[in-house]
Amino acid sequence: MAEPHRVPVMRTALVTGATSGIGYAFCRELAEQGHDLVIVARHRARLENVSDELRARYSVNVEILAADLSKRVQLRRVADRVADRDRPIDLLVNNAGFVTSTSLLKGDLADEEAMLDVLCRAVLVLSHAGALSMRERGSGHIINVSSVVGFAPTSTYAAAKAWVTAFTETLAYELSGSGVSATALCPGFTRTEFHERANMDMSRLPKAMWLEADGLVRDCLNDVKAGKVISVPGVQYKVIAGVAQLVPNRLVRAVSGRVSSLRRPKR
Ligand SMILES: NC(=O)c1ccc[n+]([C@@H]2O[C@H](COP(=O)([O-])OP(=O)(O)OC[C@H]3O[C@@H](n4cnc5c(N)ncnc54)[C@H](OP(=O)(O)O)[C@@H]3O)[C@@H](O)[C@H]2O)c1
């Protein structure tokens, strides 16, 4: 008789960027499903608020790790927690991220380097720690939050997300047959603090382009259970991502550039 499709039991999840937006939505959904959590972000007071709320509402254990993932020593502390054999992490969500408020040639190179450290270097280091310990146990999941803009890069942020998607595909390939999965979540525009933090005016973006964090997180977790390597939430973005793979890159970049120009710095 064929083995029934098993939904793996995931006991403890570590989520970076857990205090706001998509990361916070992951925490609520995972806590509701009964996972204990390790939550990571820079600001301890906000981590404590999230932790108090999750404990009170879902009766789960929550551990706080305050860390700036652009700083190597602090990132190493988080990687050591991910690798801890005595307190295994079953699901790693590399979600923390931000976008610089100006383009490469108008901005400060140090800001670009910090963005790359959080969007790419932290994802590399934590995925490495997570994949090694999960592979040893023969089970686990890694979700790397990328972006649909990675399919058509017209900014250094989008180029970094293109790396996250390609890296996750590579990781999934290397992990095949190990019992461990890797999924790149590629959302489109999502209502969070992300654009406000970058001081962007988003008022010209059509309503139909906006996603809600709670819904996309549920879609992503279903995609993980289904074994998908790339998760693109929302019908509108599934269509855009599908078309982007069929038409010439030059055309995709031209359209992507026009959509990106709908956001502009606030005056
Ligand atoms: N919103 C969108 O339209 C959208 C679309 C596609 C992809 N994404 C991606 O989704 C992910 C989550 O973004 P979001 O929209 O949920 O943004 P958000 O609401 O601004 O949340 C960002 C989270 O990351 C944390 N964070 C930022 N810099 C950090 C650092 N240096 N070290 C540790 N934690 C840091 C923040 O907490 P602290 O400030 O306390 O550190 C916060 O918890 C990002 O990777 C983003 O690129 C967003």
mmCIF file of C-alpha atoms and ligand atoms in Angstrom:
data_model
loop_
_atom_site.group_PDB
_atom_site.id
_atom_site.type_symbol
_atom_site.label_atom_id
_atom_site.label_comp_id
_atom_site.label_asym_id
_atom_site.label_seq_id
_atom_site.Cartn_x
_atom_site.Cartn_y
_atom_site.Cartn_z
ATOM 1 C CA MET A 1 0.000 0.000 0.000
ATOM 2 C CA ALA A 2 1.268 3.500 -0.813
ATOM 3 C CA GLU A 3 2.605 5.557 2.115
ATOM 4 C CA PRO A 4 0.166 8.360 3.017
ATOM 5 C CA HIS A 5 1.566 11.861 2.400
ATOM 6 C CA ARG A 6 2.931 12.900 5.780
ATOM 7 C CA VAL A 7 2.871 16.485 6.950
ATOM 8 C CA PRO A 8 6.094 16.745 8.952
ATOM 9 C CA VAL A 9 5.838 17.694 12.606
ATOM 10 C CA MET A 10 7.739 20.940 13.170
ATOM 11 C CA ARG A 11 8.291 21.682 16.807
ATOM 12 C CA THR A 12 10.458 24.803 17.022
ATOM 13 C CA ALA A 13 10.705 27.552 14.427
ATOM 14 C CA LEU A 14 13.267 30.358 14.320
ATOM 15 C CA VAL A 15 12.023 33.477 12.520
ATOM 16 C CA THR A 16 14.230 36.481 11.724
ATOM 17 C CA GLY A 17 12.580 39.876 11.389
ATOM 18 C CA ALA A 18 9.845 38.567 13.683
ATOM 19 C CA THR A 19 8.559 41.863 15.071
ATOM 20 C CA SER A 20 6.756 43.243 12.034
ATOM 21 C CA GLY A 21 5.051 42.468 8.733
ATOM 22 C CA ILE A 22 5.682 39.076 7.119
ATOM 23 C CA GLY A 23 7.894 37.756 9.953
ATOM 24 C CA TYR A 24 5.307 38.644 12.579
ATOM 25 C CA ALA A 25 2.606 36.939 10.463
ATOM 26 C CA PHE A 26 4.804 33.787 10.303
ATOM 27 C CA CYS A 27 5.115 33.871 14.100
ATOM 28 C CA ARG A 28 1.345 34.144 14.671
ATOM 29 C CA GLU A 29 0.506 31.405 12.149
ATOM 30 C CA LEU A 30 3.221 29.035 13.419
ATOM 31 C CA ALA A 31 2.267 29.632 17.068
ATOM 32 C CA GLU A 32 -1.361 28.929 16.180
ATOM 33 C CA GLN A 33 -0.200 25.620 14.645
ATOM 34 C CA GLY A 34 1.510 24.808 17.973
ATOM 35 C CA HIS A 35 5.166 25.625 17.277
ATOM 36 C CA ASP A 36 7.502 27.015 19.886
ATOM 37 C CA LEU A 37 9.397 30.012 18.554
ATOM 38 C CA VAL A 38 12.797 31.665 18.611
ATOM 39 C CA ILE A 39 12.308 35.238 17.455
ATOM 40 C CA VAL A 40 15.056 37.489 16.093
ATOM 41 C CA ALA A 41 15.192 41.223 15.333
ATOM 42 C CA ARG A 42 17.218 44.224 16.513
ATOM 43 C CA HIS A 43 14.863 45.923 18.959
ATOM 44 C CA ARG A 44 14.458 44.050 22.252
ATOM 45 C CA ALA A 45 11.375 45.977 23.440
ATOM 46 C CA ARG A 46 9.423 44.999 20.314
ATOM 47 C CA LEU A 47 10.620 41.388 20.624
ATOM 48 C CA GLU A 48 9.330 41.336 24.201
ATOM 49 C CA ASN A 49 5.925 42.664 23.110
ATOM 50 C CA VAL A 50 5.636 39.983 20.390
ATOM 51 C CA SER A 51 6.799 37.301 22.813
ATOM 52 C CA ASP A 52 4.246 38.339 25.490
ATOM 53 C CA GLU A 53 1.450 38.323 22.905
ATOM 54 C CA LEU A 54 2.348 34.907 21.444
ATOM 55 C CA ARG A 55 2.739 33.302 24.877
ATOM 56 C CA ALA A 56 -0.572 34.697 26.134
ATOM 57 C CA ARG A 57 -2.569 33.947 23.006
ATOM 58 C CA TYR A 58 -1.203 30.562 21.907
ATOM 59 C CA SER A 59 0.439 29.107 25.080
ATOM 60 C CA VAL A 60 3.728 28.402 23.246
ATOM 61 C CA ASN A 61 7.326 28.882 24.409
ATOM 62 C CA VAL A 62 9.039 31.915 22.932
ATOM 63 C CA GLU A 63 12.770 32.646 23.122
ATOM 64 C CA ILE A 64 14.102 36.106 22.272
ATOM 65 C CA LEU A 65 17.360 36.748 20.399
ATOM 66 C CA ALA A 66 18.074 40.450 19.868
ATOM 67 C CA ALA A 67 20.582 40.722 17.025
ATOM 68 C CA ASP A 68 21.528 42.997 14.150
ATOM 69 C CA LEU A 69 22.065 40.542 11.288
ATOM 70 C CA SER A 70 24.298 43.005 9.425
ATOM 71 C CA LYS A 71 26.890 42.575 12.217
ATOM 72 C CA ARG A 72 29.035 39.456 11.900
ATOM 73 C CA VAL A 73 29.446 38.720 15.623
ATOM 74 C CA GLN A 74 25.688 39.059 16.259
ATOM 75 C CA LEU A 75 24.870 36.941 13.195
ATOM 76 C CA ARG A 76 27.253 34.231 14.480
ATOM 77 C CA ARG A 77 25.315 34.169 17.794
ATOM 78 C CA VAL A 78 22.084 33.482 15.863
ATOM 79 C CA ALA A 79 23.825 30.844 13.701
ATOM 80 C CA ASP A 80 25.074 29.104 16.861
ATOM 81 C CA ARG A 81 21.489 28.977 18.159
ATOM 82 C CA VAL A 82 20.296 27.528 14.827
ATOM 83 C CA ALA A 83 23.032 24.857 15.012
ATOM 84 C CA ASP A 84 22.424 23.955 18.680
ATOM 85 C CA ARG A 85 21.942 20.162 18.703
ATOM 86 C CA ASP A 86 20.373 20.146 22.162
ATOM 87 C CA ARG A 87 17.617 22.586 21.194
ATOM 88 C CA PRO A 88 16.882 21.722 17.546
ATOM 89 C CA ILE A 89 15.316 24.182 15.128
ATOM 90 C CA ASP A 90 12.878 22.342 12.834
ATOM 91 C CA LEU A 91 11.854 25.298 10.690
ATOM 92 C CA LEU A 92 14.103 28.251 9.871
ATOM 93 C CA VAL A 93 12.497 31.344 8.344
ATOM 94 C CA ASN A 94 15.095 33.788 6.973
ATOM 95 C CA ASN A 95 12.819 36.775 6.646
ATOM 96 C CA ALA A 96 14.557 39.913 8.029
ATOM 97 C CA GLY A 97 15.151 42.538 5.395
ATOM 98 C CA PHE A 98 14.980 46.136 4.314
ATOM 99 C CA VAL A 99 15.545 48.187 1.191
ATOM 100 C CA THR A 100 17.806 51.217 0.886
ATOM 101 C CA SER A 101 15.919 54.454 0.280
ATOM 102 C CA THR A 102 18.068 55.506 -2.707
ATOM 103 C CA SER A 103 19.547 53.805 -5.759
ATOM 104 C CA LEU A 104 23.151 52.525 -5.971
ATOM 105 C CA LEU A 105 24.716 55.564 -7.632
ATOM 106 C CA LYS A 106 22.819 58.143 -5.559
ATOM 107 C CA GLY A 107 23.290 56.498 -2.172
ATOM 108 C CA ASP A 108 25.915 55.537 0.365
ATOM 109 C CA LEU A 109 27.913 52.360 -0.358
ATOM 110 C CA ALA A 110 27.893 51.462 3.366
ATOM 111 C CA ASP A 111 24.056 51.272 3.264
ATOM 112 C CA GLU A 112 24.265 48.968 0.232
ATOM 113 C CA GLU A 113 26.752 46.732 2.051
ATOM 114 C CA ALA A 114 24.529 46.551 5.154
ATOM 115 C CA MET A 115 21.531 45.631 2.943
ATOM 116 C CA LEU A 116 23.540 42.897 1.226
ATOM 117 C CA ASP A 117 24.704 41.574 4.609
ATOM 118 C CA VAL A 118 21.113 41.229 5.875
ATOM 119 C CA LEU A 119 19.450 40.089 2.621
ATOM 120 C CA CYS A 120 22.186 37.689 1.462
ATOM 121 C CA ARG A 121 25.031 37.052 3.902
ATOM 122 C CA ALA A 122 22.692 36.355 6.853
ATOM 123 C CA VAL A 123 20.588 34.037 4.656
ATOM 124 C CA LEU A 124 23.738 32.155 3.578
ATOM 125 C CA VAL A 125 25.164 31.783 7.101
ATOM 126 C CA LEU A 126 21.879 30.801 8.804
ATOM 127 C CA SER A 127 20.841 28.441 5.968
ATOM 128 C CA HIS A 128 24.265 26.760 6.225
ATOM 129 C CA ALA A 129 23.890 26.282 10.001
ATOM 130 C CA GLY A 130 20.276 25.107 9.652
ATOM 131 C CA ALA A 131 20.839 22.765 6.707
ATOM 132 C CA LEU A 132 23.779 20.990 8.371
ATOM 133 C CA SER A 133 21.960 20.296 11.639
ATOM 134 C CA MET A 134 18.642 19.436 9.952
ATOM 135 C CA ARG A 135 20.378 17.064 7.542
ATOM 136 C CA GLU A 136 22.006 15.304 10.502
ATOM 137 C CA ARG A 137 18.507 14.708 11.950
ATOM 138 C CA GLY A 138 17.030 13.859 8.528
ATOM 139 C CA SER A 139 14.235 16.421 8.752
ATOM 140 C CA GLY A 140 13.513 20.148 8.702
ATOM 141 C CA HIS A 141 12.512 23.067 6.507
ATOM 142 C CA ILE A 142 14.161 26.310 5.488
ATOM 143 C CA ILE A 143 12.117 29.218 4.093
ATOM 144 C CA ASN A 144 14.059 32.122 2.606
ATOM 145 C CA VAL A 145 11.930 35.202 2.043
ATOM 146 C CA SER A 146 12.909 36.521 -1.378
ATOM 147 C CA SER A 147 10.746 38.699 -3.654
ATOM 148 C CA VAL A 148 8.997 38.575 -7.009
ATOM 149 C CA VAL A 149 11.265 41.494 -8.058
ATOM 150 C CA GLY A 150 14.124 38.970 -8.108
ATOM 151 C CA PHE A 151 12.663 37.616 -11.371
ATOM 152 C CA ALA A 152 13.347 40.988 -13.061
ATOM 153 C CA PRO A 153 16.053 42.934 -11.235
ATOM 154 C CA THR A 154 16.217 46.702 -11.790
ATOM 155 C CA SER A 155 17.716 47.644 -8.398
ATOM 156 C CA THR A 156 20.408 46.323 -6.063
ATOM 157 C CA TYR A 157 17.610 45.183 -3.706
ATOM 158 C CA ALA A 158 16.084 43.132 -6.547
ATOM 159 C CA ALA A 159 19.518 41.779 -7.494
ATOM 160 C CA ALA A 160 19.991 40.603 -3.901
ATOM 161 C CA LYS A 161 16.575 38.902 -4.011
ATOM 162 C CA ALA A 162 17.502 37.220 -7.321
ATOM 163 C CA TRP A 163 20.468 35.770 -5.417
ATOM 164 C CA VAL A 164 18.205 34.590 -2.560
ATOM 165 C CA THR A 165 15.929 32.747 -5.011
ATOM 166 C CA ALA A 166 18.835 31.151 -6.934
ATOM 167 C CA PHE A 167 20.625 30.284 -3.673
ATOM 168 C CA THR A 168 17.492 28.580 -2.306
ATOM 169 C CA GLU A 169 17.093 26.543 -5.496
ATOM 170 C CA THR A 170 20.744 25.473 -5.126
ATOM 171 C CA LEU A 171 20.198 24.589 -1.465
ATOM 172 C CA ALA A 172 17.058 22.571 -2.273
ATOM 173 C CA TYR A 173 19.026 20.694 -4.949
ATOM 174 C CA GLU A 174 21.886 19.944 -2.557
ATOM 175 C CA LEU A 175 19.432 18.787 0.133
ATOM 176 C CA SER A 176 17.366 16.522 -2.131
ATOM 177 C CA GLY A 177 16.846 13.086 -0.595
ATOM 178 C CA SER A 178 17.986 14.291 2.853
ATOM 179 C CA GLY A 179 14.522 14.840 4.352
ATOM 180 C CA VAL A 180 15.206 18.589 4.532
ATOM 181 C CA SER A 181 13.506 21.089 2.209
ATOM 182 C CA ALA A 182 14.270 24.658 1.136
ATOM 183 C CA THR A 183 11.672 27.072 -0.246
ATOM 184 C CA ALA A 184 12.062 30.612 -1.594
ATOM 185 C CA LEU A 185 9.010 32.731 -0.788
ATOM 186 C CA CYS A 186 8.661 35.390 -3.512
ATOM 187 C CA PRO A 187 5.965 37.892 -2.540
ATOM 188 C CA GLY A 188 4.950 41.009 -4.439
ATOM 189 C CA PHE A 189 4.031 44.299 -2.743
ATOM 190 C CA THR A 190 2.816 43.470 0.771
ATOM 191 C CA ARG A 191 1.286 45.797 3.388
ATOM 192 C CA THR A 192 3.927 45.950 6.150
ATOM 193 C CA GLU A 193 6.279 48.594 7.603
ATOM 194 C CA PHE A 194 8.776 47.888 4.778
ATOM 195 C CA HIS A 195 7.983 50.845 2.489
ATOM 196 C CA GLU A 196 7.452 53.299 5.354
ATOM 197 C CA ARG A 197 10.891 52.400 6.741
ATOM 198 C CA ALA A 198 12.419 53.222 3.327
ATOM 199 C CA ASN A 199 10.451 56.482 3.285
ATOM 200 C CA MET A 200 8.618 55.472 0.086
ATOM 201 C CA ASP A 201 5.364 56.972 -1.128
ATOM 202 C CA MET A 202 3.252 54.024 -2.307
ATOM 203 C CA SER A 203 0.015 55.948 -2.954
ATOM 204 C CA ARG A 204 0.213 55.411 -6.747
ATOM 205 C CA LEU A 205 0.284 51.613 -6.498
ATOM 206 C CA PRO A 206 -3.056 50.060 -7.604
ATOM 207 C CA LYS A 207 -4.953 48.297 -4.780
ATOM 208 C CA ALA A 208 -4.960 45.025 -6.748
ATOM 209 C CA MET A 209 -1.160 44.840 -6.436
ATOM 210 C CA TRP A 210 -1.190 44.693 -2.627
ATOM 211 C CA LEU A 211 -0.931 41.403 -0.716
ATOM 212 C CA GLU A 212 -1.762 40.817 2.963
ATOM 213 C CA ALA A 213 0.947 39.180 5.084
ATOM 214 C CA ASP A 214 -1.347 36.670 6.856
ATOM 215 C CA GLY A 215 -2.669 35.173 3.606
ATOM 216 C CA LEU A 216 0.707 34.891 1.910
ATOM 217 C CA VAL A 217 2.210 33.168 4.945
ATOM 218 C CA ARG A 218 -0.557 30.542 4.947
ATOM 219 C CA ASP A 219 -0.064 29.996 1.170
ATOM 220 C CA CYS A 220 3.685 29.645 1.693
ATOM 221 C CA LEU A 221 3.347 27.056 4.478
ATOM 222 C CA ASN A 222 0.997 25.049 2.223
ATOM 223 C CA ASP A 223 3.600 25.258 -0.564
ATOM 224 C CA VAL A 224 6.271 24.001 1.870
ATOM 225 C CA LYS A 225 4.059 21.039 2.787
ATOM 226 C CA ALA A 226 3.532 20.378 -0.939
ATOM 227 C CA GLY A 227 7.329 20.308 -1.444
ATOM 228 C CA LYS A 228 7.527 23.433 -3.649
ATOM 229 C CA VAL A 229 10.923 25.095 -4.003
ATOM 230 C CA ILE A 230 9.506 28.443 -5.206
ATOM 231 C CA SER A 231 6.394 29.901 -3.580
ATOM 232 C CA VAL A 232 4.768 32.866 -5.331
ATOM 233 C CA PRO A 233 1.663 34.011 -3.413
ATOM 234 C CA GLY A 234 -1.276 35.745 -5.118
ATOM 235 C CA VAL A 235 -2.827 35.002 -8.528
ATOM 236 C CA GLN A 236 -1.652 38.354 -9.963
ATOM 237 C CA TYR A 237 1.981 37.622 -9.058
ATOM 238 C CA LYS A 238 1.804 33.977 -10.200
ATOM 239 C CA VAL A 239 0.813 35.323 -13.632
ATOM 240 C CA ILE A 240 3.555 37.999 -13.601
ATOM 241 C CA ALA A 241 6.231 35.484 -12.521
ATOM 242 C CA GLY A 242 5.052 32.982 -15.167
ATOM 243 C CA VAL A 243 5.075 35.563 -17.981
ATOM 244 C CA ALA A 244 8.485 36.900 -16.839
ATOM 245 C CA GLN A 245 9.991 33.496 -17.551
ATOM 246 C CA LEU A 246 8.601 33.407 -21.098
ATOM 247 C CA VAL A 247 9.399 36.849 -22.522
ATOM 248 C CA PRO A 248 12.862 38.374 -23.196
ATOM 249 C CA ASN A 249 14.712 39.756 -20.119
ATOM 250 C CA ARG A 250 14.980 43.211 -21.728
ATOM 251 C CA LEU A 251 11.185 43.517 -21.872
ATOM 252 C CA VAL A 252 10.725 42.138 -18.353
ATOM 253 C CA ARG A 253 13.188 44.712 -16.964
ATOM 254 C CA ALA A 254 11.439 47.560 -18.804
ATOM 255 C CA VAL A 255 8.048 46.619 -17.293
ATOM 256 C CA SER A 256 9.576 45.965 -13.862
ATOM 257 C CA GLY A 257 11.290 49.368 -13.966
ATOM 258 C CA ARG A 258 7.956 51.072 -14.731
ATOM 259 C CA VAL A 259 6.190 49.297 -11.846
ATOM 260 C CA SER A 260 9.085 50.202 -9.517
ATOM 261 C CA SER A 261 8.749 53.840 -10.522
ATOM 262 C CA LEU A 262 5.229 53.810 -8.982
ATOM 263 C CA ARG A 263 7.014 54.031 -5.631
ATOM 264 C CA ARG A 264 8.903 57.219 -5.013
ATOM 265 C CA PRO A 265 10.687 58.783 -2.074
ATOM 266 C CA LYS A 266 8.377 60.791 0.212
ATOM 267 C CA ARG A 267 8.964 64.514 0.101
HETATM 268 N N1 LIG B 1 6.645 44.320 2.068
HETATM 269 C C1 LIG B 1 6.867 43.986 0.808
HETATM 270 O O1 LIG B 1 6.270 44.568 -0.133
HETATM 271 C C2 LIG B 1 7.829 42.860 0.483
HETATM 272 C C3 LIG B 1 7.752 42.280 -0.799
HETATM 273 C C4 LIG B 1 8.608 41.242 -1.134
HETATM 274 C C5 LIG B 1 9.522 40.784 -0.200
HETATM 275 N N2 LIG B 1 9.612 41.375 1.037
HETATM 276 C C6 LIG B 1 10.615 40.855 1.971
HETATM 277 O O2 LIG B 1 9.942 40.361 3.119
HETATM 278 C C7 LIG B 1 10.819 40.383 4.241
HETATM 279 C C8 LIG B 1 10.096 40.999 5.425
HETATM 280 O O3 LIG B 1 9.769 42.349 5.107
HETATM 281 P P1 LIG B 1 8.480 43.089 5.670
HETATM 282 O O4 LIG B 1 7.770 43.635 4.495
HETATM 283 O O5 LIG B 1 7.751 42.234 6.634
HETATM 284 O O6 LIG B 1 9.225 44.327 6.398
HETATM 285 P P2 LIG B 1 9.029 45.026 7.819
HETATM 286 O O7 LIG B 1 7.590 45.108 8.207
HETATM 287 O O8 LIG B 1 9.802 46.308 7.712
HETATM 288 O O9 LIG B 1 9.790 44.037 8.842
HETATM 289 C C9 LIG B 1 11.181 43.873 8.795
HETATM 290 C C10 LIG B 1 11.634 43.018 9.993
HETATM 291 O O10 LIG B 1 13.042 42.794 9.843
HETATM 292 C C11 LIG B 1 13.735 43.223 11.025
HETATM 293 N N3 LIG B 1 15.051 43.723 10.632
HETATM 294 C C12 LIG B 1 15.328 44.759 9.789
HETATM 295 N N4 LIG B 1 16.663 44.953 9.706
HETATM 296 C C13 LIG B 1 17.240 44.000 10.512
HETATM 297 C C14 LIG B 1 18.587 43.695 10.870
HETATM 298 N N5 LIG B 1 19.621 44.415 10.431
HETATM 299 N N6 LIG B 1 18.813 42.665 11.719
HETATM 300 C C15 LIG B 1 17.767 41.951 12.226
HETATM 301 N N7 LIG B 1 16.482 42.189 11.927
HETATM 302 C C16 LIG B 1 16.223 43.215 11.095
HETATM 303 C C17 LIG B 1 12.817 44.301 11.634
HETATM 304 O O11 LIG B 1 12.973 44.451 13.043
HETATM 305 P P3 LIG B 1 14.033 45.492 13.721
HETATM 306 O O12 LIG B 1 13.854 46.813 13.021
HETATM 307 O O13 LIG B 1 13.687 45.508 15.181
HETATM 308 O O14 LIG B 1 15.373 44.886 13.493
HETATM 309 C C18 LIG B 1 11.433 43.691 11.332
HETATM 310 O O15 LIG B 1 11.121 42.714 12.310
HETATM 311 C C19 LIG B 1 12.071 41.142 3.783
HETATM 312 O O16 LIG B 1 13.099 40.229 3.469
HETATM 313 C C20 LIG B 1 11.605 41.867 2.520
HETATM 314 O O17 LIG B 1 12.673 42.112 1.651
HETATM 315 C C21 LIG B 1 8.781 42.399 1.395
#
